[in-house]
Short mmCIF file of C-alpha atoms in Angstrom, two decimals:
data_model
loop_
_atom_site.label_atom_id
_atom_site.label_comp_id
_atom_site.label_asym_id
_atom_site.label_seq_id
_atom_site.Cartn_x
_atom_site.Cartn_y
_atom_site.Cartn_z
CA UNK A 31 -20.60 74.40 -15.74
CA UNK A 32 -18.16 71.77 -16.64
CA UNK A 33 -15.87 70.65 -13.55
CA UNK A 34 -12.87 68.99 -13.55
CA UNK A 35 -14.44 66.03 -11.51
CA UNK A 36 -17.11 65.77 -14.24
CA UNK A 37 -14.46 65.63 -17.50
CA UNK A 38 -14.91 62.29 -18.80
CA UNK A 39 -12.18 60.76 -20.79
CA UNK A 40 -12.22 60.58 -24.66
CA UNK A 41 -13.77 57.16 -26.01
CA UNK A 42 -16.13 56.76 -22.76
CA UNK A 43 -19.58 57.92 -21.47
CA UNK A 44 -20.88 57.98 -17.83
CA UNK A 45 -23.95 56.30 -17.13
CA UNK A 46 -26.83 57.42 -14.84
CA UNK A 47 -24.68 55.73 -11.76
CA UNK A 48 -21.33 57.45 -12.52
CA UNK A 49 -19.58 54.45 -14.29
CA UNK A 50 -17.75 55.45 -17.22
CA UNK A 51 -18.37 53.25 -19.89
CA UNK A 52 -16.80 53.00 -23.33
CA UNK A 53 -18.26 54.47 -26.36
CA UNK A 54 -18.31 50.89 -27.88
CA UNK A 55 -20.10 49.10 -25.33
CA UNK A 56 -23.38 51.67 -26.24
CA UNK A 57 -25.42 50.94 -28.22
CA UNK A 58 -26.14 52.89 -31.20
CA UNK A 59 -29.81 54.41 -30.15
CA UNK A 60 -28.73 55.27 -27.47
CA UNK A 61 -25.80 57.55 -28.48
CA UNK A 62 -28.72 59.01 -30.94
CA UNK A 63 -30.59 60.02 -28.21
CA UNK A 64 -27.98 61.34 -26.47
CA UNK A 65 -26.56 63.60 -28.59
CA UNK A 66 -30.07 64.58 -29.65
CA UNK A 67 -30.82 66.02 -26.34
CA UNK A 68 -27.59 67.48 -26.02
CA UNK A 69 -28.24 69.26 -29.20
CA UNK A 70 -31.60 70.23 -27.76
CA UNK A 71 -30.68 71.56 -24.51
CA UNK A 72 -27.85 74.03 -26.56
CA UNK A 73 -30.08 75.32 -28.45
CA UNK A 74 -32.73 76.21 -25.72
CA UNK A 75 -30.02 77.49 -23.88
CA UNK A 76 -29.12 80.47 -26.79
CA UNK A 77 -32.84 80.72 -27.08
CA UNK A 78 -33.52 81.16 -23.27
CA UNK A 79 -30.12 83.88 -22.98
CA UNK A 80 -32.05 85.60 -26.42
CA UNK A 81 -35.00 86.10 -24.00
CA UNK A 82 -33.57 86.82 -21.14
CA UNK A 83 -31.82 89.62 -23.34
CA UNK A 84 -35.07 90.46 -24.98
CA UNK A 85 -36.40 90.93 -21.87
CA UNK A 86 -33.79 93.41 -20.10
CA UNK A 87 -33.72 95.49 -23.38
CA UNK A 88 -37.17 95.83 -23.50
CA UNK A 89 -37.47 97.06 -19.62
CA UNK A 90 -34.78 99.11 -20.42
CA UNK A 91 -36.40 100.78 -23.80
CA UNK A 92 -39.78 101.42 -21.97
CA UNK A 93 -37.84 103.32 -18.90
CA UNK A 94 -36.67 105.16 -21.58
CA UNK A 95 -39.64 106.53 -23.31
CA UNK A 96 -40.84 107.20 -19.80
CA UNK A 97 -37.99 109.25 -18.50
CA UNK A 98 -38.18 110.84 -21.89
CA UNK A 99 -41.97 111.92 -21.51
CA UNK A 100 -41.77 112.85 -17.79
CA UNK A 101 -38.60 115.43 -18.70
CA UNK A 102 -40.51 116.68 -21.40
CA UNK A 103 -43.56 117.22 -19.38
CA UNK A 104 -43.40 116.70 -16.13
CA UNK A 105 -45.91 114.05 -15.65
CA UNK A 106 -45.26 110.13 -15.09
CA UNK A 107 -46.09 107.54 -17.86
CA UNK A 108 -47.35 104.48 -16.06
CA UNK A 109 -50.19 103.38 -13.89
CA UNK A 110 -50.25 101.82 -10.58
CA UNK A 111 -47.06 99.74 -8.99
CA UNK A 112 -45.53 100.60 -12.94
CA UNK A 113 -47.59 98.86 -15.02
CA UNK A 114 -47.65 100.59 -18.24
CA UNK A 115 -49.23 99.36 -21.49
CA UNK A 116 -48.05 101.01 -24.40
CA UNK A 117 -49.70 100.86 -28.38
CA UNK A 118 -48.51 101.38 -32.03
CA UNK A 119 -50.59 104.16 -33.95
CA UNK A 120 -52.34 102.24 -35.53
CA UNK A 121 -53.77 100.22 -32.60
CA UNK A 122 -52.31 97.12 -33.90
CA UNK A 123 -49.25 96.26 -31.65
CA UNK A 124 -49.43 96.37 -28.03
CA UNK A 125 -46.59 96.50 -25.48
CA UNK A 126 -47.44 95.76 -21.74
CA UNK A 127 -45.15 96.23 -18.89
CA UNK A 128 -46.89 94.93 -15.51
CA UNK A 129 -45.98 94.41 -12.13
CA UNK A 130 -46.91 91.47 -10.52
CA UNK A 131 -47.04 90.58 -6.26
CA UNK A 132 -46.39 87.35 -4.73
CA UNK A 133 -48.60 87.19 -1.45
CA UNK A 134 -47.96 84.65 1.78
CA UNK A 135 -49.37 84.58 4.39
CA UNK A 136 -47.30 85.38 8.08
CA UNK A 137 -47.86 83.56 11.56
CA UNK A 138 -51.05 85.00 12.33
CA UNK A 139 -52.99 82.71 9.26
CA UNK A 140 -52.78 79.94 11.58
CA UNK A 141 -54.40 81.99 14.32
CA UNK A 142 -57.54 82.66 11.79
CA UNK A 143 -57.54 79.28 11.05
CA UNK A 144 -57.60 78.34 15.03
CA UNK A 145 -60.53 81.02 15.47
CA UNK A 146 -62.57 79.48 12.95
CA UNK A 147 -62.04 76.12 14.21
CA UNK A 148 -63.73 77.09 17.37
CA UNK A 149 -66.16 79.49 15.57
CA UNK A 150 -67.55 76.21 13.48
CA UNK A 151 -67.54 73.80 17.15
CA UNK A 152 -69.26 76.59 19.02
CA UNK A 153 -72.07 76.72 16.07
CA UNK A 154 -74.51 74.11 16.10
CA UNK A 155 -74.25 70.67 14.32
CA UNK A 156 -75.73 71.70 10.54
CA UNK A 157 -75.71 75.04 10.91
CA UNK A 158 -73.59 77.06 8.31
CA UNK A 159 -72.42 73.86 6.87
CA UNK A 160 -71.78 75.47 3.37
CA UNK A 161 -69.84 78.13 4.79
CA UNK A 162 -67.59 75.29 6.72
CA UNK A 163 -66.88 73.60 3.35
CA UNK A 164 -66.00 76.83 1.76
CA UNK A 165 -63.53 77.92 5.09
CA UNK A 166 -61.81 74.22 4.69
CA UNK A 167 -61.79 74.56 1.22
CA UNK A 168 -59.66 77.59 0.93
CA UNK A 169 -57.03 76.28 3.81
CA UNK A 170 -56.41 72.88 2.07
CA UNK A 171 -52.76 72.96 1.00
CA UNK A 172 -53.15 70.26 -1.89
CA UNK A 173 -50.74 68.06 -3.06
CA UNK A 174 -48.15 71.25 -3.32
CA UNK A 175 -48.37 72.13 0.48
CA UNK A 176 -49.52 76.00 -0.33
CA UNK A 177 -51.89 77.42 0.75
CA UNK A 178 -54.58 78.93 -2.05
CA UNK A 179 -53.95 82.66 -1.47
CA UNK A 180 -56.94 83.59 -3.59
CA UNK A 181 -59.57 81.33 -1.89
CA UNK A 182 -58.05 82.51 1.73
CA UNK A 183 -58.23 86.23 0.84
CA UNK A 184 -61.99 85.51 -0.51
CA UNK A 185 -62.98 84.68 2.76
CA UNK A 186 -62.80 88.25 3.71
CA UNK A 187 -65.27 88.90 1.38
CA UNK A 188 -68.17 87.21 3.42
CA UNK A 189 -70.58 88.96 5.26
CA UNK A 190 -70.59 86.76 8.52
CA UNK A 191 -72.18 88.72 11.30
CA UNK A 192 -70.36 87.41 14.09
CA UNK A 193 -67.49 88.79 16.10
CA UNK A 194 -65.37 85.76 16.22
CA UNK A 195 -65.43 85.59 12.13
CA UNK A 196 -64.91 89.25 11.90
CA UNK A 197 -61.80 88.46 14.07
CA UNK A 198 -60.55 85.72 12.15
CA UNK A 199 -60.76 87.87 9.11
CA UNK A 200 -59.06 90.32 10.83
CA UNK A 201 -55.93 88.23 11.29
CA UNK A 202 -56.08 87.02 7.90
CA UNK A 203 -55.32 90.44 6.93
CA UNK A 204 -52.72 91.06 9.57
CA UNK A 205 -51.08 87.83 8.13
CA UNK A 206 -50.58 88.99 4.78
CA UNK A 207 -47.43 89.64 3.35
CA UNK A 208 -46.06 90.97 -0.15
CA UNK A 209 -43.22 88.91 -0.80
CA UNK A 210 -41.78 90.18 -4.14
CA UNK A 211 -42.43 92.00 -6.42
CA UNK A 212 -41.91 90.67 -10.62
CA UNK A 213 -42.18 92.39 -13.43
CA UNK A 214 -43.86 90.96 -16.89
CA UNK A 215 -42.96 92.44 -20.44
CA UNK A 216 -46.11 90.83 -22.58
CA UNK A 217 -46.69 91.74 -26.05
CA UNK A 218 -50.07 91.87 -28.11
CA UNK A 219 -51.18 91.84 -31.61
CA UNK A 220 -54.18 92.04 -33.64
CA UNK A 221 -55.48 92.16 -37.35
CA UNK A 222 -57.96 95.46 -36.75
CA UNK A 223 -58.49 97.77 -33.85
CA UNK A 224 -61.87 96.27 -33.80
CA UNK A 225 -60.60 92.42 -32.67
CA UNK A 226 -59.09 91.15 -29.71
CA UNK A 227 -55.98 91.20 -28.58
CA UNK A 228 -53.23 88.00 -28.87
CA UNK A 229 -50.82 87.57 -26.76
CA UNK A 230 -47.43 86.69 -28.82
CA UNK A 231 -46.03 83.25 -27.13
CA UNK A 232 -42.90 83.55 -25.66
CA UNK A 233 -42.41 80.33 -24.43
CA UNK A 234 -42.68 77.07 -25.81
CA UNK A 235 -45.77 75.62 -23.71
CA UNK A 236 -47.74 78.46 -25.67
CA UNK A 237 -45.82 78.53 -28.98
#
């Protein structure tokens, strides 16, 4: 949104530092470039508000055909947490609705990771050292600071016989959290039943 502190006066452009700066101290290329990526930025704008429209219809269409079904019969259309995935006679077109979880992890993660600490000091020097690798491994945060939820909830899926791992574990599944919830409208098409299924891009890295 356009301001009144960011209208710039007719015959100038502002630079990166906030100086305005008349239109014919620029130099040519630049004003190219410029208005290219103005032009640019409009257009993915429509495009993105075309989506987001897309998007809301399509939600809104599938709720539809689902209220529609369960009034006619009673039953539910749709699997678990929603997802529903829905197909053209033929077997050609596919339309998926899914539901997607974002998992953190709450104040007791740092108490699994303080239990293991002392689980690998109290081992001896060598002993379970590939397990060690795999425990620091999944608790690295990486250059983005997060912590890998998949490689953390693996863990659980070790068979350590030992009470102090079986209690870490334990409050790496207190710790867990669903933090929202986001829904996915993905489309599908193929040339034959018999093939497999591509997903139609919506966005531009996959276009």
């Amino acid at each position: 949104m356009t301001t009144a502190s960011d209208t710039v006066p007719e015959g100038y452009m502002k630079d990166t530092k906030g100086r305005l700066v008349p239109l014919e101290a620029v130099k040519p290329e630049h004003l190219l470039e410029d208005e290219l990526v103005h032009r640019l930025h409009e257009a993915a704008a429509q495009l993105a508000e075309q989506l987001a429209a897309f998007k809301r219809a399509g939600f809104a269409d599938v709720a539809a055909l689902q209220s529609l079904l369960h009034e006619k019969y009673g039953v539910s259309m749709g699997g678990q947490k929603g997802n529903i995935t829905l197909s053209t006679y033929d077997g050609r077109l596919r339309v998926t609705v899914a539901m997607g979880e974002s998992i953190t992890f709450g104040p007791e993660i740092h108490v699994a990771k303080t239990l293991l600490d002392q689980l690998f000091e109290r081992w001896t020097e060598g002993a379970n050292a590939s397990l060690r690798v795999v425990v620091m491994d999944a608790f690295d945060v990486g250059k983005e600071g997060k912590m890998q939820t998949s490689k953390i909830l693996g863990l659980r899926r070790l068979d350590v016989p030992d009470p102090e791992w079986k209690e870490a574990m334990e409050a790496i599944a207190n710790s867990i959290r669903s933090d929202c919830t986001k829904s996915y409208l993905r489309l599908h098409t193929r040339e034959t039943p018999d093939q497999a299924w591509n997903m139609v891009p919506l966005d531009l890295a996959k276009a």
